[in-house]
Coordinates of C-alpha atoms in Angstrom, one line a residue:
M1 CA -47.7 27.0 36.9
D2 CA -44.5 29.0 37.4
F3 CA -43.2 31.4 34.7
G4 CA -39.7 32.2 33.5
A5 CA -38.2 34.7 31.0
V6 CA -35.2 33.5 29.0
L7 CA -32.8 36.3 28.1
Q8 CA -29.6 36.7 26.2
C9 CA -26.6 38.4 27.8
N10 CA -26.2 40.9 25.0
P11 CA -24.4 44.2 25.9
P12 CA -25.2 46.4 27.6
A13 CA -25.6 44.2 30.7
A14 CA -27.9 47.0 32.2
R15 CA -30.5 46.1 29.5
T16 CA -30.5 42.4 30.6
V17 CA -30.8 43.5 34.3
A18 CA -33.7 45.9 33.4
L19 CA -35.6 43.1 31.6
A20 CA -35.1 40.8 34.5
K21 CA -36.5 43.5 36.9
R22 CA -39.5 44.1 34.5
A23 CA -40.1 40.3 34.5
E24 CA -40.3 40.2 38.3
E25 CA -42.6 43.2 38.3
Y26 CA -45.0 41.3 36.0
G27 CA -45.0 38.2 38.2
F28 CA -42.4 36.0 36.6
D29 CA -40.7 33.6 39.0
Y30 CA -37.5 32.8 37.1
V31 CA -35.0 34.6 34.8
W32 CA -33.0 32.2 32.7
T33 CA -30.2 33.2 30.3
F34 CA -28.1 31.6 27.6
D35 CA -24.7 30.5 28.8
S36 CA -22.3 30.8 25.9
H37 CA -19.4 32.8 27.0
I38 CA -18.0 33.6 23.5
L39 CA -21.3 34.7 21.9
W40 CA -22.6 36.7 24.8
Q41 CA -21.5 38.3 28.1
E42 CA -20.7 36.2 31.2
P43 CA -24.1 35.4 32.8
Y44 CA -22.9 34.7 36.3
V45 CA -21.6 38.2 36.7
I46 CA -24.9 39.5 35.5
Y47 CA -26.9 37.2 37.8
S48 CA -25.3 39.0 40.8
Q49 CA -26.6 42.3 39.6
I50 CA -30.0 40.9 38.8
L51 CA -30.3 39.4 42.3
A52 CA -29.1 42.6 43.9
E53 CA -31.9 44.6 42.1
T54 CA -34.8 42.1 42.6
Q55 CA -36.5 40.6 45.6
N56 CA -37.7 37.1 44.8
I57 CA -36.9 36.0 41.3
K58 CA -34.6 33.0 40.8
V59 CA -31.8 33.0 38.2
G60 CA -29.9 30.4 36.3
P61 CA -28.6 29.3 32.9
M62 CA -30.6 27.6 30.1
V63 CA -28.3 25.9 29.9
T64 CA -24.8 25.4 31.1
N65 CA -22.6 22.4 30.4
P66 CA -19.8 20.3 32.1
A67 CA -17.1 21.3 29.7
T68 CA -16.6 25.1 29.7
R69 CA -16.3 25.5 33.5
D70 CA -14.6 23.4 36.2
W71 CA -17.5 21.8 38.1
T72 CA -16.2 23.0 41.5
V73 CA -16.0 26.6 40.2
T74 CA -19.6 26.3 39.0
A75 CA -20.8 24.9 42.3
S76 CA -18.8 27.6 44.2
T77 CA -20.5 30.3 42.1
Y78 CA -24.0 29.1 43.0
A79 CA -23.1 28.7 46.7
T80 CA -21.7 32.2 46.8
L81 CA -24.7 33.7 45.1
N82 CA -27.0 31.8 47.5
S83 CA -24.9 33.1 50.5
M84 CA -25.2 36.7 49.2
Y85 CA -28.8 36.8 48.1
G86 CA -30.6 33.8 49.6
N87 CA -31.3 30.6 47.8
R88 CA -32.4 32.2 44.6
T89 CA -30.5 30.2 42.0
V90 CA -31.2 27.2 39.8
C91 CA -28.9 25.3 37.4
G92 CA -30.1 24.2 34.0
I93 CA -27.5 21.9 32.5
G94 CA -27.0 19.8 29.4
R95 CA -24.3 18.2 27.3
G96 CA -23.4 21.5 25.6
D97 CA -24.3 23.2 22.4
S98 CA -23.2 26.7 21.3
A99 CA -20.8 27.3 24.1
L100 CA -18.7 24.3 22.7
R101 CA -19.6 24.2 19.0
V102 CA -18.8 27.8 18.3
S103 CA -15.1 26.9 18.9
N104 CA -15.4 23.5 17.0
G105 CA -15.9 21.6 20.3
K106 CA -18.3 18.7 20.9
P107 CA -21.0 18.0 23.5
T108 CA -19.9 16.0 26.4
T109 CA -20.9 12.4 27.0
L110 CA -23.9 11.5 29.1
K111 CA -21.5 9.9 31.6
T112 CA -19.7 13.2 32.1
L113 CA -23.0 15.0 32.4
R114 CA -24.2 12.6 35.1
E115 CA -21.0 12.9 37.1
S116 CA -21.0 16.7 36.8
I117 CA -24.6 17.0 38.0
H118 CA -23.7 15.0 41.1
V119 CA -20.6 17.0 42.0
I120 CA -22.2 20.4 41.4
R121 CA -25.4 19.4 43.3
E122 CA -23.6 18.1 46.4
L123 CA -21.2 21.1 46.7
A124 CA -23.8 23.7 45.9
N125 CA -26.1 22.2 48.6
S126 CA -23.3 22.6 51.2
R127 CA -22.5 18.9 51.2
S128 CA -19.3 16.9 50.7
V129 CA -18.5 15.0 47.5
E130 CA -15.7 12.8 46.1
Y131 CA -14.0 14.5 43.2
N132 CA -10.8 13.5 41.5
G133 CA -9.9 11.2 44.4
A134 CA -10.4 13.9 47.0
T135 CA -13.3 14.6 49.5
L136 CA -14.3 18.2 48.9
Q137 CA -16.7 20.5 50.7
F138 CA -17.0 24.3 50.9
P139 CA -16.2 25.1 54.6
W140 CA -17.9 28.5 54.2
S141 CA -21.1 27.3 52.7
K142 CA -24.1 26.7 55.1
G143 CA -27.6 26.0 54.0
S144 CA -27.1 26.6 50.3
E145 CA -29.8 25.0 48.1
L146 CA -29.6 24.3 44.4
E147 CA -31.8 22.3 42.1
M148 CA -30.3 20.7 39.0
W149 CA -32.6 20.8 35.9
V150 CA -31.5 18.7 32.9
A151 CA -32.1 19.7 29.3
A152 CA -32.7 16.7 27.1
Y153 CA -34.2 15.4 23.8
G154 CA -32.9 11.9 23.0
P155 CA -34.0 8.7 24.6
L156 CA -30.8 8.2 26.7
A157 CA -30.7 11.8 27.8
L158 CA -34.3 11.6 28.9
K159 CA -33.5 8.4 30.8
L160 CA -30.7 10.2 32.6
T161 CA -33.0 13.1 33.4
G162 CA -35.5 10.8 35.1
E163 CA -32.8 9.1 37.1
V164 CA -31.0 12.2 38.4
G165 CA -32.7 15.4 37.6
D166 CA -34.6 17.7 40.0
G167 CA -36.3 19.1 36.9
F168 CA -36.5 18.5 33.1
I169 CA -36.1 21.3 30.6
L170 CA -37.8 20.7 27.2
Q171 CA -36.9 23.4 24.7
L172 CA -40.0 23.4 22.6
A173 CA -43.7 23.8 23.2
D174 CA -45.3 21.1 21.0
V175 CA -48.0 19.5 23.1
D176 CA -47.7 16.0 21.6
I177 CA -43.9 15.9 21.8
A178 CA -44.0 17.2 25.4
E179 CA -46.4 14.4 26.4
W180 CA -44.0 11.8 25.0
M181 CA -40.9 13.3 26.6
I182 CA -42.5 13.8 30.0
G183 CA -43.7 10.2 29.9
A184 CA -40.2 9.0 29.1
V185 CA -38.7 11.0 32.0
R186 CA -41.4 9.8 34.4
A187 CA -40.9 6.2 33.3
A188 CA -37.1 6.4 33.9
A189 CA -37.7 8.0 37.3
A190 CA -40.0 5.2 38.4
A191 CA -37.6 2.5 37.1
A192 CA -34.9 4.1 39.2
G193 CA -37.0 4.0 42.3
R194 CA -37.7 7.8 42.3
D195 CA -41.1 9.5 42.6
P196 CA -41.9 10.4 39.0
M197 CA -44.3 13.1 40.2
A198 CA -41.6 14.9 42.2
I199 CA -39.7 15.9 39.1
K200 CA -40.4 19.4 37.9
F201 CA -41.1 20.0 34.2
C202 CA -40.2 23.2 32.3
V203 CA -41.2 23.9 28.8
A204 CA -39.1 26.6 27.2
A205 CA -40.0 28.3 23.9
P206 CA -40.3 31.7 22.3
M207 CA -43.3 33.7 23.5
Y208 CA -44.5 36.5 21.2
I209 CA -47.7 38.5 21.8
G210 CA -49.0 39.9 18.5
E211 CA -51.4 39.5 15.5
D212 CA -49.1 39.5 12.5
W213 CA -48.4 35.8 12.1
E214 CA -45.9 36.2 9.2
H215 CA -43.8 38.7 11.3
M216 CA -44.0 36.6 14.4
R217 CA -42.9 33.5 12.6
E218 CA -39.9 35.3 11.1
Q219 CA -39.0 36.6 14.6
C220 CA -39.2 33.1 16.1
R221 CA -38.0 30.9 13.3
W222 CA -34.5 30.8 14.8
F223 CA -35.8 28.6 17.5
G224 CA -36.6 25.8 15.1
G225 CA -33.0 26.0 13.8
M226 CA -31.6 25.8 17.3
V227 CA -33.7 22.8 18.2
G228 CA -32.8 21.2 14.9
N229 CA -29.2 21.0 16.0
H230 CA -30.1 18.7 18.8
I231 CA -32.5 16.7 16.6
A232 CA -29.8 16.2 14.0
D233 CA -27.6 14.7 16.7
I234 CA -30.4 12.3 17.6
V235 CA -31.1 11.2 14.0
A236 CA -27.4 10.7 13.5
K237 CA -27.2 8.5 16.5
Y238 CA -30.4 6.6 16.4
G239 CA -31.6 7.0 12.8
G240 CA -34.8 8.3 11.5
D241 CA -36.8 5.3 12.8
S242 CA -35.9 5.9 16.5
A243 CA -38.5 6.2 19.2
V244 CA -38.3 10.0 18.8
P245 CA -41.6 11.3 17.4
Q246 CA -41.6 11.6 13.6
A247 CA -42.8 15.2 13.8
L248 CA -39.6 16.1 15.6
T249 CA -37.3 14.5 13.0
D250 CA -38.9 15.2 9.6
Y251 CA -38.3 18.9 9.4
I252 CA -34.5 18.7 9.7
A253 CA -34.3 17.0 6.3
G254 CA -33.6 20.4 4.7
R255 CA -31.0 21.4 7.2
E256 CA -27.7 22.3 5.6
G257 CA -25.1 23.6 8.0
Y258 CA -25.5 26.0 10.9
D259 CA -23.6 29.1 11.8
Y260 CA -23.3 29.3 15.5
N261 CA -22.3 33.0 15.2
E262 CA -26.0 33.6 14.4
H263 CA -27.2 31.3 17.2
G264 CA -30.4 32.3 19.0
R265 CA -31.0 35.4 16.8
A266 CA -34.1 36.5 15.1
G267 CA -33.4 36.6 11.3
N268 CA -30.9 33.8 11.5
T269 CA -30.3 32.9 7.9
H270 CA -29.5 29.3 8.8
A271 CA -33.0 28.7 10.0
A272 CA -34.7 29.2 6.6
F273 CA -35.3 25.4 6.4
V274 CA -37.7 25.5 9.3
P275 CA -41.3 25.4 8.0
D276 CA -44.1 27.6 9.4
E277 CA -45.8 24.5 10.8
I278 CA -42.8 23.8 13.1
V279 CA -42.6 27.4 14.2
D280 CA -46.3 27.3 15.2
R281 CA -45.9 24.0 17.0
F282 CA -42.7 24.8 18.8
C283 CA -43.5 28.4 19.9
L284 CA -46.2 30.4 21.6
M285 CA -47.5 33.2 19.4
G286 CA -50.7 35.2 19.0
M287 CA -52.9 37.0 21.4
A288 CA -53.1 36.3 25.1
E289 CA -56.0 33.8 24.8
Q290 CA -54.0 31.7 22.3
H291 CA -51.1 31.5 24.7
I292 CA -53.4 30.6 27.6
E293 CA -55.1 27.8 25.6
K294 CA -51.8 26.2 24.8
L295 CA -50.4 26.6 28.3
E296 CA -53.4 25.0 29.8
K297 CA -52.8 21.9 27.6
L298 CA -49.2 21.8 28.7
K299 CA -50.1 22.2 32.4
A300 CA -52.5 19.3 32.0
L301 CA -49.6 17.1 31.0
G302 CA -47.7 18.0 34.2
V303 CA -45.7 21.0 33.0
T304 CA -44.9 23.1 36.1
Q305 CA -43.1 26.0 34.5
F306 CA -43.2 27.8 31.1
A307 CA -40.1 29.8 30.3
G308 CA -40.5 32.2 27.4
Y309 CA -37.6 33.2 25.2
L310 CA -37.5 36.9 24.4
Q311 CA -35.2 36.9 21.4
H312 CA -37.4 39.1 19.3
D313 CA -38.6 42.7 18.8
N314 CA -41.5 42.8 21.1
K315 CA -40.0 42.1 24.5
E316 CA -41.7 44.6 26.8
E317 CA -45.1 44.2 25.3
T318 CA -45.0 40.5 25.6
L319 CA -43.9 40.7 29.3
R320 CA -46.7 43.2 29.9
V321 CA -49.4 41.0 28.5
Y322 CA -48.1 38.0 30.2
G323 CA -48.1 39.9 33.5
E324 CA -51.6 41.3 33.1
S325 CA -53.4 38.5 31.3
V326 CA -51.6 35.2 30.8
I327 CA -50.0 34.6 34.2
P328 CA -53.1 35.5 36.2
A329 CA -55.2 33.2 34.0
L330 CA -53.0 30.2 34.6
R331 CA -52.7 30.9 38.3
E332 CA -56.5 31.3 38.6
T333 CA -56.8 27.9 36.8
V334 CA -54.5 26.4 39.4
S335 CA -56.4 28.0 42.3
A336 CA -59.8 26.9 40.9
T337 CA -58.5 23.3 40.5
A338 CA -57.0 23.3 44.0

């Protein structure tokens, strides 16, 4: 299993870079960041500095979207970073959330998402593509490689992921829900004639090493609010009796509005509706052995990466314990199995 750290681009940027360097020192393979250009600093600028000050770690957004950036500019950014630092980038992409909604925008359609994935992938992999009636290719890009990882929750988005994604990003760590969603993606891939086992699966959720459960829950409750935004969209589209697991839909009944200016922040007052049970199910909290136990269950489902959000007050200690205990345990499990 690979490991990623998910950071916010809060100023100063040097702090984000320092955390990325620390993550690499502790054996993390990926550094992901939010991509919401109004709420936080520009991630792609910071990626360049992270790549310059690290050796192996890959960087990318969790997640970008097709609406806030021209697709060819996005592809050019990746191809340029790959040219400068080697192929050390990855693109997480979805329909759009805070980057759009903070300015009263709406997520894009799945059709637009599918088209953007194709255009970005082809250009960022040094290939030609048809775009707006023109055949485009970066003449300066040679040997660039970029995987497109799709973030999804709803049935149609999961189907799209299986049909076109190199990887699937599931932003919650509930074992039962992960099993259902991974199964849906694999089924869609098989129906599309793809190898369902070739798709990579990333579970992303807050990771907090500690013993004070009340404090940890309050530090991570924001995540249930963030996920609730996506689930509310699914319920509005499909109704409460859709194929989406009931455990994923029941808790949003108490949701009343959401302030995107508090998005992704510990202490978010608009996440008060999220019950403790959901925080426990969606996140990884507790001591190292409790994290290892849950990660082993996720790995058994086919999860190939865990990406831990660090939007809380115990960042360095959590990274340290992961580096010294959690990551080695999961990699020893992999080696023993092999």
